Structures are given as C-alpha cells and as structure tokens.
Short mmCIF file of N, CA and C in Angstrom, two decimals:
data_model
loop_
_atom_site.label_atom_id
_atom_site.label_comp_id
_atom_site.label_asym_id
_atom_site.label_seq_id
_atom_site.Cartn_x
_atom_site.Cartn_y
_atom_site.Cartn_z
N MET A 1 12.91 -25.04 -18.25
CA MET A 1 13.00 -23.62 -17.93
C MET A 1 11.99 -23.24 -16.86
N GLY A 2 12.43 -22.46 -15.88
CA GLY A 2 11.55 -22.02 -14.80
C GLY A 2 10.86 -20.71 -15.16
N LYS A 3 9.88 -20.39 -14.35
CA LYS A 3 9.18 -19.12 -14.55
C LYS A 3 10.07 -17.97 -14.10
N LYS A 4 9.93 -16.87 -14.78
CA LYS A 4 10.66 -15.67 -14.39
C LYS A 4 9.97 -15.07 -13.16
N LYS A 5 10.73 -14.80 -12.12
CA LYS A 5 10.17 -14.24 -10.90
C LYS A 5 9.89 -12.75 -11.10
N VAL A 6 8.68 -12.35 -10.80
CA VAL A 6 8.26 -10.96 -10.94
C VAL A 6 8.34 -10.29 -9.58
N ALA A 7 8.98 -9.13 -9.55
CA ALA A 7 9.12 -8.39 -8.29
C ALA A 7 7.75 -7.81 -7.90
N ALA A 8 7.42 -7.89 -6.64
CA ALA A 8 6.18 -7.30 -6.13
C ALA A 8 6.54 -5.99 -5.43
N TYR A 9 6.00 -4.92 -5.94
CA TYR A 9 6.27 -3.61 -5.37
C TYR A 9 5.10 -3.20 -4.50
N THR A 10 5.41 -2.57 -3.39
CA THR A 10 4.34 -2.12 -2.50
C THR A 10 3.56 -1.00 -3.16
N GLU A 11 2.35 -0.82 -2.68
CA GLU A 11 1.52 0.26 -3.20
C GLU A 11 2.19 1.61 -2.95
N GLU A 12 2.83 1.74 -1.81
CA GLU A 12 3.52 2.99 -1.47
C GLU A 12 4.64 3.27 -2.48
N PHE A 13 5.41 2.23 -2.83
CA PHE A 13 6.49 2.37 -3.80
C PHE A 13 5.93 2.82 -5.15
N ARG A 14 4.82 2.17 -5.59
CA ARG A 14 4.22 2.51 -6.88
C ARG A 14 3.69 3.94 -6.88
N ARG A 15 3.02 4.31 -5.78
CA ARG A 15 2.50 5.69 -5.69
C ARG A 15 3.62 6.72 -5.80
N GLU A 16 4.70 6.46 -5.08
CA GLU A 16 5.84 7.40 -5.07
C GLU A 16 6.47 7.48 -6.46
N ALA A 17 6.62 6.36 -7.14
CA ALA A 17 7.20 6.36 -8.48
C ALA A 17 6.34 7.19 -9.43
N VAL A 18 5.03 7.01 -9.36
CA VAL A 18 4.12 7.78 -10.22
C VAL A 18 4.17 9.25 -9.86
N ARG A 19 4.17 9.55 -8.56
CA ARG A 19 4.21 10.96 -8.12
C ARG A 19 5.48 11.65 -8.62
N ARG A 20 6.62 10.96 -8.48
CA ARG A 20 7.89 11.55 -8.91
C ARG A 20 7.92 11.75 -10.41
N SER A 21 7.37 10.80 -11.17
CA SER A 21 7.40 10.93 -12.63
C SER A 21 6.43 11.99 -13.14
N ASP A 22 5.45 12.37 -12.31
CA ASP A 22 4.50 13.41 -12.69
C ASP A 22 5.02 14.83 -12.41
N GLN A 23 6.16 14.92 -11.74
CA GLN A 23 6.72 16.24 -11.44
C GLN A 23 7.23 16.90 -12.72
N GLU A 24 7.14 18.20 -12.75
CA GLU A 24 7.59 18.96 -13.92
C GLU A 24 9.10 18.81 -14.10
N GLY A 25 9.51 18.57 -15.33
CA GLY A 25 10.94 18.45 -15.64
C GLY A 25 11.53 17.08 -15.38
N VAL A 26 10.71 16.13 -14.98
CA VAL A 26 11.18 14.78 -14.70
C VAL A 26 10.42 13.81 -15.60
N THR A 27 11.14 12.89 -16.23
CA THR A 27 10.47 11.92 -17.09
C THR A 27 10.34 10.58 -16.37
N ALA A 28 9.41 9.78 -16.86
CA ALA A 28 9.21 8.44 -16.30
C ALA A 28 10.47 7.62 -16.51
N ALA A 29 11.16 7.82 -17.62
CA ALA A 29 12.38 7.07 -17.90
C ALA A 29 13.47 7.38 -16.87
N GLU A 30 13.58 8.65 -16.47
CA GLU A 30 14.57 9.03 -15.46
C GLU A 30 14.26 8.38 -14.12
N VAL A 31 13.00 8.44 -13.72
CA VAL A 31 12.60 7.84 -12.44
C VAL A 31 12.81 6.33 -12.49
N ALA A 32 12.44 5.71 -13.60
CA ALA A 32 12.60 4.26 -13.75
C ALA A 32 14.08 3.87 -13.65
N ARG A 33 14.94 4.64 -14.27
CA ARG A 33 16.37 4.36 -14.22
C ARG A 33 16.88 4.45 -12.78
N GLU A 34 16.43 5.47 -12.05
CA GLU A 34 16.83 5.63 -10.64
C GLU A 34 16.36 4.46 -9.79
N LEU A 35 15.15 3.95 -10.09
CA LEU A 35 14.57 2.89 -9.27
C LEU A 35 14.93 1.49 -9.77
N GLY A 36 15.56 1.43 -10.93
CA GLY A 36 15.97 0.14 -11.47
C GLY A 36 14.82 -0.68 -12.03
N ILE A 37 13.83 0.00 -12.59
CA ILE A 37 12.70 -0.68 -13.19
C ILE A 37 12.52 -0.22 -14.63
N HIS A 38 11.69 -0.92 -15.37
CA HIS A 38 11.43 -0.55 -16.77
C HIS A 38 10.47 0.64 -16.79
N PRO A 39 10.70 1.63 -17.67
CA PRO A 39 9.82 2.80 -17.73
C PRO A 39 8.36 2.44 -17.98
N GLY A 40 8.13 1.37 -18.74
CA GLY A 40 6.76 0.96 -19.01
C GLY A 40 5.99 0.64 -17.74
N GLN A 41 6.70 0.20 -16.72
CA GLN A 41 6.05 -0.14 -15.46
C GLN A 41 5.44 1.11 -14.82
N ILE A 42 6.15 2.23 -14.90
CA ILE A 42 5.62 3.48 -14.35
C ILE A 42 4.40 3.93 -15.14
N TYR A 43 4.45 3.78 -16.47
CA TYR A 43 3.29 4.15 -17.29
C TYR A 43 2.08 3.28 -16.92
N ASN A 44 2.32 1.99 -16.68
CA ASN A 44 1.23 1.09 -16.29
C ASN A 44 0.64 1.53 -14.95
N TRP A 45 1.51 1.79 -14.00
CA TRP A 45 1.04 2.22 -12.68
C TRP A 45 0.28 3.52 -12.78
N ARG A 46 0.76 4.47 -13.58
CA ARG A 46 0.09 5.76 -13.74
C ARG A 46 -1.31 5.54 -14.31
N ARG A 47 -1.41 4.69 -15.33
CA ARG A 47 -2.70 4.41 -15.96
C ARG A 47 -3.64 3.77 -14.93
N GLN A 48 -3.14 2.82 -14.15
CA GLN A 48 -3.95 2.18 -13.12
C GLN A 48 -4.40 3.19 -12.07
N PHE A 49 -3.48 4.03 -11.69
CA PHE A 49 -3.77 5.03 -10.65
C PHE A 49 -4.89 5.97 -11.10
N HIS A 50 -4.81 6.42 -12.36
CA HIS A 50 -5.79 7.39 -12.84
C HIS A 50 -7.10 6.73 -13.26
N ARG A 51 -7.03 5.56 -13.87
CA ARG A 51 -8.25 4.92 -14.38
C ARG A 51 -8.95 4.05 -13.36
N LEU A 52 -8.19 3.40 -12.51
CA LEU A 52 -8.78 2.44 -11.59
C LEU A 52 -8.67 2.89 -10.14
N SER A 53 -8.77 4.17 -9.90
CA SER A 53 -8.52 4.68 -8.55
C SER A 53 -9.44 4.07 -7.50
N ASP A 54 -10.60 3.56 -7.90
CA ASP A 54 -11.46 2.94 -6.91
C ASP A 54 -11.08 1.50 -6.63
N LYS A 55 -10.25 0.89 -7.46
CA LYS A 55 -9.84 -0.50 -7.28
C LYS A 55 -8.36 -0.63 -6.92
N GLN A 56 -7.53 0.24 -7.40
CA GLN A 56 -6.08 0.14 -7.26
C GLN A 56 -5.57 1.39 -6.54
N PHE A 57 -4.50 1.27 -5.82
CA PHE A 57 -3.87 2.43 -5.16
C PHE A 57 -4.81 3.13 -4.19
N ASN A 58 -5.64 2.41 -3.47
CA ASN A 58 -6.56 3.14 -2.64
C ASN A 58 -6.54 2.77 -1.18
N SER A 59 -5.91 1.66 -0.82
CA SER A 59 -5.89 1.34 0.61
C SER A 59 -4.53 0.81 1.02
N LEU A 60 -4.15 1.16 2.22
CA LEU A 60 -2.88 0.73 2.78
C LEU A 60 -3.04 0.70 4.29
N ASN A 61 -2.74 -0.43 4.90
CA ASN A 61 -2.85 -0.59 6.35
C ASN A 61 -4.23 -0.21 6.88
N GLY A 62 -5.27 -0.62 6.17
CA GLY A 62 -6.63 -0.37 6.63
C GLY A 62 -7.13 1.04 6.38
N VAL A 63 -6.37 1.86 5.68
CA VAL A 63 -6.78 3.23 5.41
C VAL A 63 -7.13 3.36 3.94
N ASP A 64 -8.32 3.87 3.65
CA ASP A 64 -8.77 4.06 2.28
C ASP A 64 -8.38 5.45 1.81
N TYR A 65 -7.36 5.52 0.95
CA TYR A 65 -6.85 6.82 0.49
C TYR A 65 -7.66 7.40 -0.65
N SER A 66 -8.67 6.68 -1.15
CA SER A 66 -9.50 7.24 -2.21
C SER A 66 -10.51 8.23 -1.63
N LYS A 67 -10.71 8.19 -0.31
CA LYS A 67 -11.63 9.11 0.34
C LYS A 67 -10.91 10.40 0.70
N LYS A 68 -11.68 11.46 0.77
CA LYS A 68 -11.13 12.74 1.19
C LYS A 68 -11.15 12.79 2.72
N GLU A 69 -9.98 12.57 3.31
CA GLU A 69 -9.86 12.61 4.76
C GLU A 69 -8.63 13.40 5.15
N SER A 70 -8.66 13.90 6.35
CA SER A 70 -7.50 14.61 6.85
C SER A 70 -6.44 13.59 7.28
N GLU A 71 -5.22 14.03 7.40
CA GLU A 71 -4.14 13.15 7.85
C GLU A 71 -4.41 12.64 9.26
N THR A 72 -5.06 13.46 10.09
CA THR A 72 -5.41 13.02 11.45
C THR A 72 -6.36 11.83 11.39
N GLU A 73 -7.37 11.91 10.53
CA GLU A 73 -8.31 10.79 10.39
C GLU A 73 -7.59 9.54 9.90
N ARG A 74 -6.69 9.71 8.96
CA ARG A 74 -5.94 8.57 8.44
C ARG A 74 -5.06 7.95 9.52
N LYS A 75 -4.43 8.81 10.32
CA LYS A 75 -3.58 8.32 11.42
C LYS A 75 -4.42 7.52 12.41
N LEU A 76 -5.59 8.03 12.73
CA LEU A 76 -6.47 7.33 13.66
C LEU A 76 -6.95 6.00 13.08
N ARG A 77 -7.22 5.96 11.79
CA ARG A 77 -7.63 4.71 11.16
C ARG A 77 -6.49 3.68 11.20
N ARG A 78 -5.26 4.13 10.93
CA ARG A 78 -4.11 3.22 11.00
C ARG A 78 -3.95 2.68 12.41
N GLU A 79 -4.05 3.58 13.39
CA GLU A 79 -3.92 3.17 14.79
C GLU A 79 -5.03 2.20 15.17
N ASN A 80 -6.24 2.48 14.72
CA ASN A 80 -7.38 1.61 14.99
C ASN A 80 -7.15 0.22 14.39
N GLU A 81 -6.63 0.15 13.19
CA GLU A 81 -6.34 -1.13 12.54
C GLU A 81 -5.29 -1.91 13.33
N THR A 82 -4.26 -1.23 13.78
CA THR A 82 -3.21 -1.88 14.59
C THR A 82 -3.79 -2.42 15.90
N LEU A 83 -4.60 -1.62 16.56
CA LEU A 83 -5.20 -2.04 17.82
C LEU A 83 -6.17 -3.21 17.61
N ARG A 84 -6.91 -3.19 16.52
CA ARG A 84 -7.83 -4.28 16.21
C ARG A 84 -7.06 -5.60 16.07
N LYS A 85 -5.92 -5.55 15.37
CA LYS A 85 -5.10 -6.75 15.19
C LYS A 85 -4.54 -7.23 16.53
N GLU A 86 -4.14 -6.30 17.38
CA GLU A 86 -3.61 -6.67 18.70
C GLU A 86 -4.69 -7.33 19.55
N VAL A 87 -5.91 -6.81 19.49
CA VAL A 87 -7.02 -7.39 20.26
C VAL A 87 -7.30 -8.81 19.76
N GLU A 88 -7.30 -9.01 18.45
CA GLU A 88 -7.52 -10.34 17.89
C GLU A 88 -6.46 -11.32 18.40
N PHE A 89 -5.21 -10.88 18.42
CA PHE A 89 -4.12 -11.72 18.91
C PHE A 89 -4.33 -12.06 20.39
N LEU A 90 -4.68 -11.06 21.18
CA LEU A 90 -4.87 -11.29 22.61
C LEU A 90 -6.05 -12.24 22.88
N LYS A 91 -7.10 -12.14 22.08
CA LYS A 91 -8.22 -13.06 22.23
C LYS A 91 -7.76 -14.50 21.99
N LYS A 92 -6.97 -14.69 20.94
CA LYS A 92 -6.48 -16.03 20.62
C LYS A 92 -5.54 -16.54 21.72
N ALA A 93 -4.67 -15.67 22.21
CA ALA A 93 -3.74 -16.07 23.27
C ALA A 93 -4.49 -16.42 24.55
N THR A 94 -5.50 -15.64 24.89
CA THR A 94 -6.30 -15.91 26.09
C THR A 94 -7.00 -17.26 25.96
N ALA A 95 -7.59 -17.52 24.82
CA ALA A 95 -8.27 -18.80 24.60
C ALA A 95 -7.28 -19.96 24.70
N TYR A 96 -6.10 -19.77 24.14
CA TYR A 96 -5.08 -20.83 24.18
C TYR A 96 -4.67 -21.14 25.62
N PHE A 97 -4.36 -20.11 26.39
CA PHE A 97 -3.92 -20.31 27.77
C PHE A 97 -5.05 -20.81 28.66
N ALA A 98 -6.27 -20.38 28.42
CA ALA A 98 -7.42 -20.87 29.19
C ALA A 98 -7.63 -22.35 28.92
N LYS A 99 -7.43 -22.77 27.70
CA LYS A 99 -7.58 -24.18 27.32
C LYS A 99 -6.52 -25.04 28.02
N ASN A 100 -5.29 -24.55 28.08
CA ASN A 100 -4.20 -25.29 28.71
C ASN A 100 -4.33 -25.32 30.23
N ARG A 101 -5.04 -24.41 30.80
CA ARG A 101 -5.19 -24.32 32.25
C ARG A 101 -6.13 -25.40 32.78
N GLU A 102 -7.06 -25.83 31.94
CA GLU A 102 -8.07 -26.80 32.38
C GLU A 102 -7.52 -28.16 32.61
#
C-alpha cells in the first residue's frame, strides 16, 4: 500500500477559506463543501491562524502580513522581492556568459 497523497493548499487559499467561514450566516461546513475539503481542515486552519499568527499565515511573496502595513507598502515589498530575484538571476547569467567568453 502506498502513502495517501495530501493536497498542499496555498496560504492564500487557506486564508480565504477561513475568512469566508468567519462571515456571518456562513458555516465552515458550507465553505468546505464548496471547496471540496473536509470541514475539519477549515477549523484547523482557523486555529492556526488565530493561535500561531506569528508562525503561520504571515508571509507571502516576501511580504509579512502579520505587520500593520498599508497596501502600498505591501505592494512595494512584493515588487522589491521580484526585482531582487531578477537581479540574482542576472548576476548568475552574467557570470555564466563571462566564463564562456574567456
């Protein structure tokens, strides 16, 4: 018998599921049914979100959402992270082509 494959959900997906289940008049079971997951999973994510906010559900694409920042600051941080990765790539490409030129 093989291991059962566990689906990996993005942090964004988990946050949205918890947010939707916290809305008035909506149950976790309803949201879980819509998303095709077990309701217990939403309860686990909610517990993690509330209890472990400094460890779980706090960063995405280099942006720390546990801090109080404006959306503009978050946008700039995301852009900065993207540019940082591009610079790293260009450094590696430059080194590679410089090596081949010799």
